[in-house]
mmCIF file of C-alpha atoms in Angstrom:
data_model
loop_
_atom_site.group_PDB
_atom_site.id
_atom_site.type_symbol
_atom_site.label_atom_id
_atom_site.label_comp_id
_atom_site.label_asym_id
_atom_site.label_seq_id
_atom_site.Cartn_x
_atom_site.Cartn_y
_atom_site.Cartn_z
ATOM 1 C CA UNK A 120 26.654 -24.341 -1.812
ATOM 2 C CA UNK A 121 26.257 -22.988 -5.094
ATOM 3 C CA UNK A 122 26.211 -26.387 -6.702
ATOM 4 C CA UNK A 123 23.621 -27.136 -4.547
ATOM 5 C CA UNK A 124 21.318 -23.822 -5.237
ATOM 6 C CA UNK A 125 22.371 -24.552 -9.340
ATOM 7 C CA UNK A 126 20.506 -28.263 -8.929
ATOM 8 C CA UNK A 127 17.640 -26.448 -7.036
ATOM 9 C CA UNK A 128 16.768 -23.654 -9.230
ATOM 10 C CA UNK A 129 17.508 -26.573 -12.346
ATOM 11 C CA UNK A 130 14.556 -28.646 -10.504
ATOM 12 C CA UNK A 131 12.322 -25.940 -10.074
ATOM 13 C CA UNK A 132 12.172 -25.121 -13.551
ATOM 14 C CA UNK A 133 11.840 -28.664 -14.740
ATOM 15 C CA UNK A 134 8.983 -28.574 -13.030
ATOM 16 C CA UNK A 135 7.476 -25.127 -13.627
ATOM 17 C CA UNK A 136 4.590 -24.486 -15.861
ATOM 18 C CA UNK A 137 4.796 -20.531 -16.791
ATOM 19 C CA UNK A 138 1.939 -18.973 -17.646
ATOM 20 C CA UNK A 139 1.452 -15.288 -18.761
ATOM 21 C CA UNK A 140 0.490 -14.068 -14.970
ATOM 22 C CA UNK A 141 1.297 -17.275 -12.950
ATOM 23 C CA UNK A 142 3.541 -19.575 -12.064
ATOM 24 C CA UNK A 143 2.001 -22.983 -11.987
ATOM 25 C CA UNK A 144 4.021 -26.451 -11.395
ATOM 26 C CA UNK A 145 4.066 -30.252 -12.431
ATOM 27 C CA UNK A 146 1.620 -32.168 -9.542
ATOM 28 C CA UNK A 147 4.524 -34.533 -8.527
ATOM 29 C CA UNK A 148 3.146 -33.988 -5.485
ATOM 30 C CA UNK A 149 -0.353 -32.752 -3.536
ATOM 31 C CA UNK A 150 1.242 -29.678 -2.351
ATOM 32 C CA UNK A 151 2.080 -28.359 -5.477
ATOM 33 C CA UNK A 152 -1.096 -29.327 -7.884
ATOM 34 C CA UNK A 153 -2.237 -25.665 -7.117
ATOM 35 C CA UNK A 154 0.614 -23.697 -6.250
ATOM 36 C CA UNK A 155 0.658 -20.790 -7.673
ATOM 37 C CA UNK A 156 2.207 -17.837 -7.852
ATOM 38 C CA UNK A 157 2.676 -14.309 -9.710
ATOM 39 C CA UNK A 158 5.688 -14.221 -12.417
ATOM 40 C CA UNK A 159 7.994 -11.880 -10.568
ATOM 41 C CA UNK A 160 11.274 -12.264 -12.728
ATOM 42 C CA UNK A 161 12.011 -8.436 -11.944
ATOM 43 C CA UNK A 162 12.440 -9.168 -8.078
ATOM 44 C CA UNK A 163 15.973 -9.261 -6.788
ATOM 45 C CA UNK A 164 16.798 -12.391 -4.903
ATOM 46 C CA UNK A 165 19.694 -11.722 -2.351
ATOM 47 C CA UNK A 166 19.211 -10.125 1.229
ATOM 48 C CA UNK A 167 18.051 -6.919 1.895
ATOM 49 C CA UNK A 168 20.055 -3.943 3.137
ATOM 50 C CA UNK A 169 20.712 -4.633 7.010
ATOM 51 C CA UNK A 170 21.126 -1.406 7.808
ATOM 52 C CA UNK A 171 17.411 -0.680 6.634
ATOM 53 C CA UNK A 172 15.848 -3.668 8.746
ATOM 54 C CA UNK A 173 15.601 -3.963 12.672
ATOM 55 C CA UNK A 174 15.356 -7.672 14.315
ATOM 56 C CA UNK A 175 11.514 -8.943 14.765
ATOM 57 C CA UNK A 176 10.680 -10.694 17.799
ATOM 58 C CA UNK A 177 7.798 -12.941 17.733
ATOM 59 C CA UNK A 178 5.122 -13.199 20.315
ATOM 60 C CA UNK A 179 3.031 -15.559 19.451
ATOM 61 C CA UNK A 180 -0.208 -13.315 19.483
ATOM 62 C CA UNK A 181 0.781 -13.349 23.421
ATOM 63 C CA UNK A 182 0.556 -10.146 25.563
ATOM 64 C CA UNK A 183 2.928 -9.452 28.041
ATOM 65 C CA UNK A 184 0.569 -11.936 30.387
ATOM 66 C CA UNK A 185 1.334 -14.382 28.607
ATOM 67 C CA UNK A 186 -2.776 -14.737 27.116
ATOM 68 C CA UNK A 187 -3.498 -14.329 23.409
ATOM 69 C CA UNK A 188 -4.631 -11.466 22.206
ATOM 70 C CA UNK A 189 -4.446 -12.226 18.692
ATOM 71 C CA UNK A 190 -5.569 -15.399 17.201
ATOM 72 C CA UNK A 191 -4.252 -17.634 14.372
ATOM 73 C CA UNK A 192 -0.378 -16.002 14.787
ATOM 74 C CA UNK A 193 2.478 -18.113 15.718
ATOM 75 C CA UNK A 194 5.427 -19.974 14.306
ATOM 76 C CA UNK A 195 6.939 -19.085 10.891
ATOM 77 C CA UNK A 196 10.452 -18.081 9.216
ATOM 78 C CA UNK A 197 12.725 -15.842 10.695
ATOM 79 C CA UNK A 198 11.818 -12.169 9.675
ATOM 80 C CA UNK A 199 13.543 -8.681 9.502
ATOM 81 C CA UNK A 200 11.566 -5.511 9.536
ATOM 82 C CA UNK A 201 12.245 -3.603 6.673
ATOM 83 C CA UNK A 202 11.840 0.229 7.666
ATOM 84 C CA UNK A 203 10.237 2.159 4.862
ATOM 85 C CA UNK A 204 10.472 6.164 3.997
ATOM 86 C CA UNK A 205 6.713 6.767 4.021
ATOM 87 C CA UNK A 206 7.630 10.608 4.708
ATOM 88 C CA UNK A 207 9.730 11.184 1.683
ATOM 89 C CA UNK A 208 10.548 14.851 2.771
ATOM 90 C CA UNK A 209 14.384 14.777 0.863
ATOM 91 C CA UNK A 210 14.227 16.898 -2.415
ATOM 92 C CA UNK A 211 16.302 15.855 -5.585
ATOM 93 C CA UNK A 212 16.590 12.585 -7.624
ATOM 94 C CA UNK A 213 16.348 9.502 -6.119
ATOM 95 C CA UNK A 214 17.507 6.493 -8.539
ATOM 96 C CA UNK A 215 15.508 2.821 -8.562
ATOM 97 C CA UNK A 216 18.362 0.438 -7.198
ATOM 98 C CA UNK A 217 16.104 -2.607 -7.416
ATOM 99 C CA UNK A 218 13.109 -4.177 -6.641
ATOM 100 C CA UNK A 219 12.720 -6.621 -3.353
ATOM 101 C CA UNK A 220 10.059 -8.692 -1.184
ATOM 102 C CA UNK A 221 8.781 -8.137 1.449
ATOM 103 C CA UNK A 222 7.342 -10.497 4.543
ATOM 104 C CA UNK A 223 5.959 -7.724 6.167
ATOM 105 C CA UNK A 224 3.587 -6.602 3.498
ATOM 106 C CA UNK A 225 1.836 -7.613 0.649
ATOM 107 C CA UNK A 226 3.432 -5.139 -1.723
ATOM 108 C CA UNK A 227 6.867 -5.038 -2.585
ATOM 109 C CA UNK A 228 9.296 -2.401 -1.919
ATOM 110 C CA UNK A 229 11.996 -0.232 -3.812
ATOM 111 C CA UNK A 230 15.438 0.217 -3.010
ATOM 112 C CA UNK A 231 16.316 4.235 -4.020
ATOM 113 C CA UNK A 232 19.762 6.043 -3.526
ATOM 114 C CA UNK A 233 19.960 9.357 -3.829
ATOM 115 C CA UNK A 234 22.024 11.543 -6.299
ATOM 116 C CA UNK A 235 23.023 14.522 -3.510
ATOM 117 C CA UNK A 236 27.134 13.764 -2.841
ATOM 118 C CA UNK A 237 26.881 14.864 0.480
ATOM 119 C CA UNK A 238 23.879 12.170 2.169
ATOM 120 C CA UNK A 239 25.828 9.174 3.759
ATOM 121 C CA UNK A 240 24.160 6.213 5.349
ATOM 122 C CA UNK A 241 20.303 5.961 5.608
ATOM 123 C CA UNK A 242 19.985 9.691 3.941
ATOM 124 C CA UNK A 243 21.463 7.794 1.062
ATOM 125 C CA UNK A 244 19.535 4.833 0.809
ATOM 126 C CA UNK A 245 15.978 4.011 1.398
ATOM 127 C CA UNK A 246 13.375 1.731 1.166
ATOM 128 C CA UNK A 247 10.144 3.074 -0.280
ATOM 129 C CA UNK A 248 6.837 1.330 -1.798
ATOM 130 C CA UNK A 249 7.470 0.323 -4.985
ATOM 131 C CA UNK A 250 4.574 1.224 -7.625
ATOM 132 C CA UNK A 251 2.952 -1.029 -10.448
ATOM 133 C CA UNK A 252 5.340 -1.147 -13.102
ATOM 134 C CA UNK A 253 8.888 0.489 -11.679
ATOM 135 C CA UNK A 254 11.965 -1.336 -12.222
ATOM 136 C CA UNK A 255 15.683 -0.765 -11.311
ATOM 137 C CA UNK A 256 17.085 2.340 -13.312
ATOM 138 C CA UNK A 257 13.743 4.339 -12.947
ATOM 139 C CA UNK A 258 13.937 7.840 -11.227
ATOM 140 C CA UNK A 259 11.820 9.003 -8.129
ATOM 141 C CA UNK A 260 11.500 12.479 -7.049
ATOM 142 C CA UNK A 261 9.705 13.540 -4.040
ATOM 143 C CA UNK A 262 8.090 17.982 -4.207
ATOM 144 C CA UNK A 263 7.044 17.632 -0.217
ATOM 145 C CA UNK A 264 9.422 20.616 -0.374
ATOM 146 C CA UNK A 265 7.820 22.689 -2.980
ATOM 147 C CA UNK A 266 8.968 22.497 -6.399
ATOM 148 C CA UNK A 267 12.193 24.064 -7.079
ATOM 149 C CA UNK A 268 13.484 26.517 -8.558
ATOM 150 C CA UNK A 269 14.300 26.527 -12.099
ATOM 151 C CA UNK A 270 13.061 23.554 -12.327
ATOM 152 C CA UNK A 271 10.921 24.649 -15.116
ATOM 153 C CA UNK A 272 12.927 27.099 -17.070
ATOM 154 C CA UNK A 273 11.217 30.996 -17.607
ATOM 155 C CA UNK A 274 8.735 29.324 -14.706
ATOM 156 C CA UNK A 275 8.325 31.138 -11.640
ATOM 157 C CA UNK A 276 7.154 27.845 -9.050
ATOM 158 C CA UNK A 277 6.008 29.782 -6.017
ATOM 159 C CA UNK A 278 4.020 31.992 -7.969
ATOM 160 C CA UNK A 279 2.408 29.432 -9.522
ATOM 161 C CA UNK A 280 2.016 27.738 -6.342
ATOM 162 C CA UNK A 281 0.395 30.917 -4.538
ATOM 163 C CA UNK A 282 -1.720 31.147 -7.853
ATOM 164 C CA UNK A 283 -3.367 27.575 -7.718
ATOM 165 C CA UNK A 284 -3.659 28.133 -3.572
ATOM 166 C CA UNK A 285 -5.490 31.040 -4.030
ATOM 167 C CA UNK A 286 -7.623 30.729 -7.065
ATOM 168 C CA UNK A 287 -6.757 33.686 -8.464
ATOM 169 C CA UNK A 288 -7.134 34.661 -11.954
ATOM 170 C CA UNK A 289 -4.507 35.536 -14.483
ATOM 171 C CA UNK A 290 -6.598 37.426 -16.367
ATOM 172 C CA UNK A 291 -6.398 39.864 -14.057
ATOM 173 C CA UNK A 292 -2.668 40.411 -14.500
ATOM 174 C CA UNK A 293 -1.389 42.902 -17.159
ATOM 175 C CA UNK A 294 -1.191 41.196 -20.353
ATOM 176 C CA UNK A 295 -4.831 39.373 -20.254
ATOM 177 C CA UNK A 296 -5.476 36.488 -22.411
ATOM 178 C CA UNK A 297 -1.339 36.018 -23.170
ATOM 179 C CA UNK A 298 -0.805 35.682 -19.341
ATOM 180 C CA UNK A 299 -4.117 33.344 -18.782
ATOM 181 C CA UNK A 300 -2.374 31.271 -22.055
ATOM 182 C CA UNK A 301 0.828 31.306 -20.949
ATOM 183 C CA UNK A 302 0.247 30.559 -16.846
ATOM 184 C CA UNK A 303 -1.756 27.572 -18.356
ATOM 185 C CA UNK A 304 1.006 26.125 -20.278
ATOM 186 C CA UNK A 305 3.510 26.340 -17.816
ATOM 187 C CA UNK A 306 1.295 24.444 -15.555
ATOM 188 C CA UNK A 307 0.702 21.609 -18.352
ATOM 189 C CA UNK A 308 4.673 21.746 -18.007
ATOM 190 C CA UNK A 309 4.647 21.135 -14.707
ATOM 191 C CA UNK A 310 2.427 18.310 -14.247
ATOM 192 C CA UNK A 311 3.916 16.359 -17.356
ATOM 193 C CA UNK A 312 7.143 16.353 -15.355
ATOM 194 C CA UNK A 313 6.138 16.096 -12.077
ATOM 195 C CA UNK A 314 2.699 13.695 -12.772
ATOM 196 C CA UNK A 315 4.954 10.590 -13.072
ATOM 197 C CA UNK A 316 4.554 7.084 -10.952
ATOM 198 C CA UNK A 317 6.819 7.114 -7.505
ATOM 199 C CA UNK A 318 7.302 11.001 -6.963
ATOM 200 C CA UNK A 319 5.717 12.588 -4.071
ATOM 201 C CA UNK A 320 3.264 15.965 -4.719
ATOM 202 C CA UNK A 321 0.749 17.777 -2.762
ATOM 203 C CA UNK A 322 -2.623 17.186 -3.425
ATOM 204 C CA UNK A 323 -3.381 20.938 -4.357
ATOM 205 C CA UNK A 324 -1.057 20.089 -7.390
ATOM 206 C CA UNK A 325 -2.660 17.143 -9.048
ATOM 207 C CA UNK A 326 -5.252 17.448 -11.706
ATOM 208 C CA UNK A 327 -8.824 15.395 -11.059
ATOM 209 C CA UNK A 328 -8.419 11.930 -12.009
ATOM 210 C CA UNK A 329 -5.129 11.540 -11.266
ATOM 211 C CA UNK A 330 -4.710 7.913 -9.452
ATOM 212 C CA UNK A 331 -2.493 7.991 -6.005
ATOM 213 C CA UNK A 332 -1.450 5.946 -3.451
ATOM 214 C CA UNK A 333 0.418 6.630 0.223
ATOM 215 C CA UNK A 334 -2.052 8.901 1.516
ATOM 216 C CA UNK A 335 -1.014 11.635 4.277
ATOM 217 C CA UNK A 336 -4.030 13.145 6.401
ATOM 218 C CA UNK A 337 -1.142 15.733 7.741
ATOM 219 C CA UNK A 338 0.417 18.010 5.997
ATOM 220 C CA UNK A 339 3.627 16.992 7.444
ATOM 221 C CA UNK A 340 2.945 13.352 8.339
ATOM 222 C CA UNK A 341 3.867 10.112 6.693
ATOM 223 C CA UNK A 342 1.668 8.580 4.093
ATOM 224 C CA UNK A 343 -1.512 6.131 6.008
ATOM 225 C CA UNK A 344 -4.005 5.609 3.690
ATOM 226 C CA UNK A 345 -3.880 3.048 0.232
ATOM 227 C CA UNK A 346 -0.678 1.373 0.703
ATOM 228 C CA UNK A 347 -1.323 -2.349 0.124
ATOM 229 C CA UNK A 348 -0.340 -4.617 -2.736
ATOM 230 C CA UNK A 349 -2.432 -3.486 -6.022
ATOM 231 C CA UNK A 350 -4.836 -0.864 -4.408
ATOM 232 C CA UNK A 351 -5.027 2.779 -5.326
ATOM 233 C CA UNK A 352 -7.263 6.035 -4.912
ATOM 234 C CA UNK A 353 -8.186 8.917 -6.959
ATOM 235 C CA UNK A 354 -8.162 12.628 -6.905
ATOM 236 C CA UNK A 355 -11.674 13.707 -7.638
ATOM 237 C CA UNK A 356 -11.937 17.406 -7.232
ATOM 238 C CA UNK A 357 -10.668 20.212 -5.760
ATOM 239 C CA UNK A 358 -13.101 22.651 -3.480
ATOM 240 C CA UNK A 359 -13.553 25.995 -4.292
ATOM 241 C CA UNK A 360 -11.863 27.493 -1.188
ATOM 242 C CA UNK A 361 -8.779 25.471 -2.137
ATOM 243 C CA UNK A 362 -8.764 23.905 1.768
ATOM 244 C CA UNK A 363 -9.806 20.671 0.539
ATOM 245 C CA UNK A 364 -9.177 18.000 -1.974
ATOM 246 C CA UNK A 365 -12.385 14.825 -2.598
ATOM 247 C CA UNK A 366 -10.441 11.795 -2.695
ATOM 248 C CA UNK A 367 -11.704 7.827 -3.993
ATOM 249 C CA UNK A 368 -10.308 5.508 -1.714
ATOM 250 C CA UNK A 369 -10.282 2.053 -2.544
ATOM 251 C CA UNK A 370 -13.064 1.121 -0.416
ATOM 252 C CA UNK A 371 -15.358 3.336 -2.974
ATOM 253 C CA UNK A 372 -15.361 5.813 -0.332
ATOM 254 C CA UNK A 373 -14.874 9.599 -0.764
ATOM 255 C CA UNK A 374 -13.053 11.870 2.231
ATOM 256 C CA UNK A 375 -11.869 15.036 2.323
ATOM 257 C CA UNK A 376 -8.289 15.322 2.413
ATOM 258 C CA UNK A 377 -5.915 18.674 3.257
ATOM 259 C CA UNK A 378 -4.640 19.897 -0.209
ATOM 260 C CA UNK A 379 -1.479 20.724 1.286
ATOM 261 C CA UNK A 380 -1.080 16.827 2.417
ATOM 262 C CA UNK A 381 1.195 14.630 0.002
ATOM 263 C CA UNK A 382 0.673 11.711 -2.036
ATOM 264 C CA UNK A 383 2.211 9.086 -4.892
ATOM 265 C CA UNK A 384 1.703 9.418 -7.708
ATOM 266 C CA UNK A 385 0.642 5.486 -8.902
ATOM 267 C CA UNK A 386 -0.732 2.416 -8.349
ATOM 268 C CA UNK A 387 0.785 0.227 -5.550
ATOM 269 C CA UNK A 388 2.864 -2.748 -6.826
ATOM 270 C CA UNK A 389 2.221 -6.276 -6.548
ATOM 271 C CA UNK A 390 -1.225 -6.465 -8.498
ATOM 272 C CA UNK A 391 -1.627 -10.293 -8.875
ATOM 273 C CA UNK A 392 -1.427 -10.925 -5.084
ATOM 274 C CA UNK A 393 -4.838 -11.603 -4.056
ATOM 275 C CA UNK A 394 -4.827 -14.275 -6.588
ATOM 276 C CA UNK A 395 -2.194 -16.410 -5.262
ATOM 277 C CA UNK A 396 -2.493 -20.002 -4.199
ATOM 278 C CA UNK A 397 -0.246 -21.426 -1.257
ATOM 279 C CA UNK A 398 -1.198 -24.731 -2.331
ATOM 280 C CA UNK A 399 -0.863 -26.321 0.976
ATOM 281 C CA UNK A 400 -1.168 -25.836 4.709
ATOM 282 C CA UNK A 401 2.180 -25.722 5.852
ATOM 283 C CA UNK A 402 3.026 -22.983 3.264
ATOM 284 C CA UNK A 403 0.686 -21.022 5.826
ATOM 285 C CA UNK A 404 2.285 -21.809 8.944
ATOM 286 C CA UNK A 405 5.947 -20.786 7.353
ATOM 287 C CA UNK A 406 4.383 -17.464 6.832
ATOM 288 C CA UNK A 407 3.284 -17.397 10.609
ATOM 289 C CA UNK A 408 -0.620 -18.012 10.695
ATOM 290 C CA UNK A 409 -2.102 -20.816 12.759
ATOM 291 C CA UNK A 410 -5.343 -22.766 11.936
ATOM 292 C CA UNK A 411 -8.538 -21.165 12.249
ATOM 293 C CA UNK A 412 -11.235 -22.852 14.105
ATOM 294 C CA UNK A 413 -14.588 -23.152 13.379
ATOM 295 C CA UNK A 414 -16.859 -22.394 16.397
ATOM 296 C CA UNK A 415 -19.467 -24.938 16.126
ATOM 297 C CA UNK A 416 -16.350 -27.385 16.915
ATOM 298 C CA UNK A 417 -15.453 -25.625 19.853
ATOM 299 C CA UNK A 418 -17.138 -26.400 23.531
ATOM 300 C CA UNK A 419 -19.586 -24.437 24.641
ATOM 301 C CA UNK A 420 -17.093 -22.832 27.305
ATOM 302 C CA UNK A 421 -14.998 -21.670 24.024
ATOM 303 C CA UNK A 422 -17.327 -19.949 21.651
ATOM 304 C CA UNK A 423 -21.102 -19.180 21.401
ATOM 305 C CA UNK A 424 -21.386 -21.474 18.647
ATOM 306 C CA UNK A 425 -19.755 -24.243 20.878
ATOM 307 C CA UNK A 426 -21.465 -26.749 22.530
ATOM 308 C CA UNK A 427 -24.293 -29.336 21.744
ATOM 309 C CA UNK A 428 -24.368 -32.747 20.160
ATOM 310 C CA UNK A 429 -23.655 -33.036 16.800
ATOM 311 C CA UNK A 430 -23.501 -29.972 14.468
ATOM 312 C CA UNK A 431 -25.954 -28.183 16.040
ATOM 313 C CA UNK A 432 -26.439 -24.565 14.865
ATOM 314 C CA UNK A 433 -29.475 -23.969 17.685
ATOM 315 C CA UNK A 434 -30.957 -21.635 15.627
ATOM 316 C CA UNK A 435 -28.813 -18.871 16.617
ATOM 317 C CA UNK A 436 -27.060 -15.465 14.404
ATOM 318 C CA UNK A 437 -24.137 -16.138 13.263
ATOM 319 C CA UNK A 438 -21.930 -14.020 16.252
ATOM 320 C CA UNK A 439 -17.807 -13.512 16.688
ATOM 321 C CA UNK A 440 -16.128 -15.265 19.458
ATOM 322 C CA UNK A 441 -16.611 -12.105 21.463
ATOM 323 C CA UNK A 442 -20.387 -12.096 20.854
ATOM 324 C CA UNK A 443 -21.155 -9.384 18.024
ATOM 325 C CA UNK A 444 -22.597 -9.951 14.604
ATOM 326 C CA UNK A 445 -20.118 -11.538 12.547
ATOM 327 C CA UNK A 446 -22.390 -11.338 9.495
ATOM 328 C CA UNK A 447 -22.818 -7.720 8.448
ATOM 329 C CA UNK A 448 -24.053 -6.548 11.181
ATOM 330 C CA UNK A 449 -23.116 -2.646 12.043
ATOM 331 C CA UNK A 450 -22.012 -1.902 15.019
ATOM 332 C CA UNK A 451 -21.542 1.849 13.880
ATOM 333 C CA UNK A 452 -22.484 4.405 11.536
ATOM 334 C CA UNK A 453 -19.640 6.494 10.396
ATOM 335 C CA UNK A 454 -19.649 9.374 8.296
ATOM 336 C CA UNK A 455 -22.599 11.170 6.809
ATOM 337 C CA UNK A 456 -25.698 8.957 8.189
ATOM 338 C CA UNK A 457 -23.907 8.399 11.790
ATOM 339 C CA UNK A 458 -23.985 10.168 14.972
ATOM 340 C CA UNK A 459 -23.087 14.196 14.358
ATOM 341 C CA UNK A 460 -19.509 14.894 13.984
ATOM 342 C CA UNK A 461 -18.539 11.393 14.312
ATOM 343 C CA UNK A 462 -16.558 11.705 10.898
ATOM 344 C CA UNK A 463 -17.113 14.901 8.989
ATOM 345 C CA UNK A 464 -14.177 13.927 6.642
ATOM 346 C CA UNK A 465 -16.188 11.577 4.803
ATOM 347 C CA UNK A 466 -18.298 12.959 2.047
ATOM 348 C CA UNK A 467 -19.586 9.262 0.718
ATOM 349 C CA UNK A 468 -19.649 6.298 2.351
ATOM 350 C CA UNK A 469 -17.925 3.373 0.953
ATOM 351 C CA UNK A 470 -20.847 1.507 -0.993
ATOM 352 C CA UNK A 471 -22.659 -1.948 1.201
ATOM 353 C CA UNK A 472 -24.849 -4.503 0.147
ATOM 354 C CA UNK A 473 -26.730 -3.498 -2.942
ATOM 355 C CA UNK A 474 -25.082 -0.479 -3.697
ATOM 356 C CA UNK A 475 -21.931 -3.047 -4.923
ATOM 357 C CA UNK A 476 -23.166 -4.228 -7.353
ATOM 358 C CA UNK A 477 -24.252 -0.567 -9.485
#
């Protein structure tokens, strides 16, 4: 068997052509003149952990009817679920095991262990999103918690905390200018060794600018928002009453987020994947998608485009297969310009149309 994987891995590379980003091959054949793929030599190649996964049983895009209610989904390799820490509520040091893949997302994932003696099993080891640039023998560290104590020494956290919750001044404290100097260096402190890619902070602690992924809109909820391959947001300020924190998603649009909910520090992993090329169609179907028809080569009894002889368009808008506008057309407005209250969250919209291109 491992003869067999040697001769494999020996062809493979015969055939390769690395680039700096990609991996391109040889044509020797039609499915492979434009292959390509994202150099990934960081990526370990055995299983994952089985105690981390759960079994995932295919449906075929089929209710429990037996009808589809999702197109284009069917077939494919066998797959495990890989169940991911999105919560990240365990204090201390995690170490970076290694890097892995993942078929159930674009981005790839981070094996972490955990330093405390005492956590056995899944307390021990996790799986978490891996951000741009981590590799095995990095350290995470997650301040859901609060940070510590003495974790800065001659710090005092919580009153630093309580001081950045509630605006309050320094100044105001015996001592004056000293204090106001000395509070703000002990807060440069803390953010150089807490601002680092892959630990977890509130957003109350993180300076404008500061780019984030794994969004929470609870305090004490997983992270929802900005978790696929390459995408990240940014913390753009902080509101007065300290309530609220203006953050960039990566549609371009700006919501208002709790300050007390958490997020990474980071830029997702996996960068280059938009920019792959499966080469062929069957490289789709062993990932699980189905052809997509077009509806002008449906029958009429199939899609509103069906129907007719020939290619015939009959002057219609461009619709879905369930009737609605398929081509920009809104069918709500959320946020600022929509109906009142629909989303008062969202202090810009994402930009549309014209607006792109500024």
């Amino acid at each position: 068997m491992d003869m067999r994987r040697n001769t494999n891995t020996d062809i493979k590379d015969a055939l390769s052509r690395s680039t700096s980003l990609f991996k391109t091959y040889k044509p020797v054949s039609p499915g492979i003149r434009h292959l390509k793929r994202p150099l990934n030599p960081h990526l370990y190649e055995g299983r994952p952990v089985r105690a981390l996964t759960i079994a995932k049983r295919k449906t075929g895009g089929r209710n429990s009817h037996g009808r589809i209610t999702v197109r284009h989904r069917g077939g494919g390799h066998r797959q495990r679920i890989r169940t991911l820490d999105f919560v990240r509520n365990e204090p201390g040091v995690f170490d970076v095991v290694r890097i892995e893949y993942d078929p159930g997302r674009s981005a790839h994932i981070a094996l972490v262990c955990s330093r405390n003696p005492a956590d056995e099993g899944t307390q021990r080891w996790k799986y978490i999103l891996a951000t741009d640039g981590m590799r095995a023998g990095d350290q995470v560290q997650s301040f859901r918690q609060g940070i510590p104590e003495g974790f800065i020494p001659d710090f005092d956290a919580a009153r630093a905390e309580a001081s950045v919750e509630a605006g309050e001044g320094v100044e105001q404290q015996k001592g004056g200018q000293k204090a106001s100097s000395a509070h703000s260096l002990a807060l440069g402190i803390l953010r150089t060794m807490t601002l680092k890619p892959g630990n977890v902070l509130p957003l109350k602690l993180m300076p404008p600018g500061t780019v984030i992924h794994n969004i929470a809109l609870k305090p004490q909820g997983p992270g929802i928002l900005v978790r696929s391959a390459g995408s990240f947001g940014q913390v753009v300020s902080h509101e007065d009453a300290e309530r609220y924190t203006h953050v960039r998603l990566q549609s371009g649009e700006v919501r208002k987020i709790l300050s007390d909910c958490c997020a990474t520090v980071g830029k997702v992993s996996n960068p280059l994947w938009k920019s792959i090329n499966l080469g062929k169609a069957g490289r789709s179907r062993w990932l699980g998608w189905r052809p997509s028809v077009r509806g002008v080569a449906m029958n009429a009894n199939d899609h509103p485009h069906g129907g007719g002889r020939g290619k015939s368009k009959s002057n219609k808008h461009p619709v879905s297969i369930w009737g609605w506008g398929t081509k920009g057309t809104r069918t709500r407005k959320p946020g600022p310009k929509g109906p009142k209250n629909s989303n008062k969250m969202v202090v810009r919209e994402r930009p549309r149309g014209k607006d792109k291109r500024n």
